[in-house]
Coordinates of C-alpha atoms in Angstrom, one line a residue:
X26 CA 25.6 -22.7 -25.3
X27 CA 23.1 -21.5 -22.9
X28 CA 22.8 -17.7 -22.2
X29 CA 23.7 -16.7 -19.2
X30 CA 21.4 -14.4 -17.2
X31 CA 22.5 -10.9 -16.1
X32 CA 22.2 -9.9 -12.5
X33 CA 19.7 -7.0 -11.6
X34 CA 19.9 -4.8 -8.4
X35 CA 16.7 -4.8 -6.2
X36 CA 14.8 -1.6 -6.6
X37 CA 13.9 -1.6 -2.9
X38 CA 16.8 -3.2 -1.1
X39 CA 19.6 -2.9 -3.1
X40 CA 20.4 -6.3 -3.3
X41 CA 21.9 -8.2 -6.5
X42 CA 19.7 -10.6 -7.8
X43 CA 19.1 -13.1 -10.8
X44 CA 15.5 -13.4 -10.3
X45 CA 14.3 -9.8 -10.3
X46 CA 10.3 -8.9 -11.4
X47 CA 9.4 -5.8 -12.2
X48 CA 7.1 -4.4 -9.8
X49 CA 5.1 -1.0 -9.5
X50 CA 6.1 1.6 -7.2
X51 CA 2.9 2.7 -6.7
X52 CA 0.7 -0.5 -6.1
X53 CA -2.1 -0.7 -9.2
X54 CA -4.6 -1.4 -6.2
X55 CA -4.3 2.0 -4.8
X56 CA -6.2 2.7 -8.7
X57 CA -9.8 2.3 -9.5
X58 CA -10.7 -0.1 -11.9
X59 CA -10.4 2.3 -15.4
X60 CA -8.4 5.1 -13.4
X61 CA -5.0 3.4 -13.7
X62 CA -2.0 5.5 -15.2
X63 CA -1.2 4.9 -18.5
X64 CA 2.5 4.8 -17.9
X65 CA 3.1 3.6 -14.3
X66 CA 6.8 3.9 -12.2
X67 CA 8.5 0.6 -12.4
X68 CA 11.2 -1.1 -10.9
X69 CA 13.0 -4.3 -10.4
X70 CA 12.6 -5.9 -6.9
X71 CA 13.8 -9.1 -5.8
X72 CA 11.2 -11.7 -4.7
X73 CA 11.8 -11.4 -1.0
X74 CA 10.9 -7.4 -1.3
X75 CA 8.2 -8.1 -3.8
X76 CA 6.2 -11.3 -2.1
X77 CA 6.7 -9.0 1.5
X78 CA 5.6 -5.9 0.4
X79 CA 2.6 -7.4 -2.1
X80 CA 1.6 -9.1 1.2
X81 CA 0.8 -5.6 2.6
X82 CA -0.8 -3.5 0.1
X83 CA -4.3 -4.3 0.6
X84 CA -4.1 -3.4 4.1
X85 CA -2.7 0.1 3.3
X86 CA -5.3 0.5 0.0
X87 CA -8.0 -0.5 2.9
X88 CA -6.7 2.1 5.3
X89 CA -6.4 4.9 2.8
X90 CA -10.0 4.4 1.8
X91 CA -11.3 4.1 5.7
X92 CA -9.8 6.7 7.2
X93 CA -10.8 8.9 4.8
X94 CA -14.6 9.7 3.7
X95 CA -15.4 7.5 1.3
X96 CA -18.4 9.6 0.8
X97 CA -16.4 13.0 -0.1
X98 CA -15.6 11.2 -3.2
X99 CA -16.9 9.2 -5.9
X100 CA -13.5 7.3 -6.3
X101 CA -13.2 6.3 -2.5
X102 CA -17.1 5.6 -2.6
X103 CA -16.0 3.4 -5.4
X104 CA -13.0 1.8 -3.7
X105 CA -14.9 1.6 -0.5
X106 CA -17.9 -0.5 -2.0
X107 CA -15.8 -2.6 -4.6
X108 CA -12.1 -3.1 -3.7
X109 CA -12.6 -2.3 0.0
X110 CA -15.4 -4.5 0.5
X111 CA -14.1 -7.2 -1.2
X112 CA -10.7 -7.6 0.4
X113 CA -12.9 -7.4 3.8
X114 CA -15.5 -9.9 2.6
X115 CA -12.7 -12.2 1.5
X116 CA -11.1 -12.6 5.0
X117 CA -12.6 -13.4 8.4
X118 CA -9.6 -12.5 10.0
X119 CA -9.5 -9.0 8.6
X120 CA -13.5 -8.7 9.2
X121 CA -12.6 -9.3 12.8
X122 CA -10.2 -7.2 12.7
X123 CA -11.8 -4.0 10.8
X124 CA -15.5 -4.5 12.0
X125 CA -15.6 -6.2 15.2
X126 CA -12.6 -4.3 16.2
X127 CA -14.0 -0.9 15.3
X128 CA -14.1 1.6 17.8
X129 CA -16.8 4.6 18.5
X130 CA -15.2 8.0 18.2
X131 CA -16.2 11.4 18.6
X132 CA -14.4 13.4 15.6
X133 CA -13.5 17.0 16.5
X134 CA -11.3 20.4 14.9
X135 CA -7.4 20.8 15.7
X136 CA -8.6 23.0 18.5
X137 CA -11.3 20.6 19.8
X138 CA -14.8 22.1 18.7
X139 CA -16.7 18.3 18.4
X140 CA -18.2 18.3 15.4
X141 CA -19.1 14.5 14.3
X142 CA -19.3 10.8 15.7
X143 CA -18.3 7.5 13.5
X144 CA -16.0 4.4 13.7
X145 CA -12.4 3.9 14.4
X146 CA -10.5 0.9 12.9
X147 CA -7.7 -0.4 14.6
X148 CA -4.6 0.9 13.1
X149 CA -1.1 -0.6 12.7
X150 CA 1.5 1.7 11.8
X151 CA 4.2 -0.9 11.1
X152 CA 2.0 -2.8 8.2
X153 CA 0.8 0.5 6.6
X154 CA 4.4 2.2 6.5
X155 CA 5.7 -1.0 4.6
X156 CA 3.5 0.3 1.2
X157 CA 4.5 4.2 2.3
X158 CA 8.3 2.9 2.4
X159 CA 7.8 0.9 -0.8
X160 CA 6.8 3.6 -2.7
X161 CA 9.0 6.1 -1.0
X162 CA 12.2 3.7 -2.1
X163 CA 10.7 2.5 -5.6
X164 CA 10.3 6.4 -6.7
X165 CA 13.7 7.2 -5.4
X166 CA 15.4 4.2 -7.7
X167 CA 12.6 5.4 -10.4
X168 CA 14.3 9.1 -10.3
X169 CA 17.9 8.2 -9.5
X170 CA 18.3 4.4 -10.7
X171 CA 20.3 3.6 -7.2
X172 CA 18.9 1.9 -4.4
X173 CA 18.0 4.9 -1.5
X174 CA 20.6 3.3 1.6
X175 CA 18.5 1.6 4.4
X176 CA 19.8 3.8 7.1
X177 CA 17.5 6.4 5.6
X178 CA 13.9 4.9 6.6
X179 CA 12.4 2.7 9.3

């Protein structure tokens, strides 16, 4: 007699599903290589939330890491010249995007003392909130093992 398999509610949607993965709240890829937690936050997800939101976590690791100074750091340096790069070498599109697309910017203090020039990426809010909404949901089902309602966020 075959078994059969137990439905699982969707850490991010709330959705009842048979074919649930376990996914991590917080993407490994926003870790350096050898920096990863021991004892990461994981959840179920369905595969419609776990293939869309996968799909966007290299542009919010990519993000992080550029609009911050990779410099300040040794672990953005690290993310900057070896995740970073990679992801950017990998795809024309995002290349395009990221380099070509760049912008010249003065960078100045809240009250408008100029202090620095450098580059400006173009920056879409929508695709970087999908990993900040991820996250935001996956701890909440992490903490309180319900799904947080959609009404709450985007």
């Amino acid at each position: 007699m075959a078994k059969r398999q137990l439905s699982t509610i969707c850490g991010y949607c709330g959705c009842s599903t048979d074919k649930a993965s376990r996914d991590h709240a917080i993407p490994l890829a926003l870790w350096p290589d050898g920096k990863r937690p021991q004892h990461p936050v994981i959840v179920p997800a369905c595969v419609e939330c776990h293939e869309e939101i996968d799909r966007e976590v290299a542009y919010f690791r990519d993000m992080v890491v550029l609009m911050s100074d990779p410099d300040s750091h040794p672990l953005l340096e690290s993310m900057a010249s070896g995740p970073v790069a990679k992801n950017i070498g990998r795809d024309y599109n995002l290349w395009q995007q990221y380099i070509v697309g760049a912008e010249f910017a003065w960078k100045a203090t809240e009250s408008g003392l100029v202090f620095d020039s450098g580059f400006r990426v173009p920056f879409d809010s929508d695709r970087f909130c999908l990993s900040i909404d991820k996250i935001v949901r996956g701890l909440f089902y992490h903490k309180s093992q319900h799904p947080q309602s959609r009404s709450v966020s985007r």
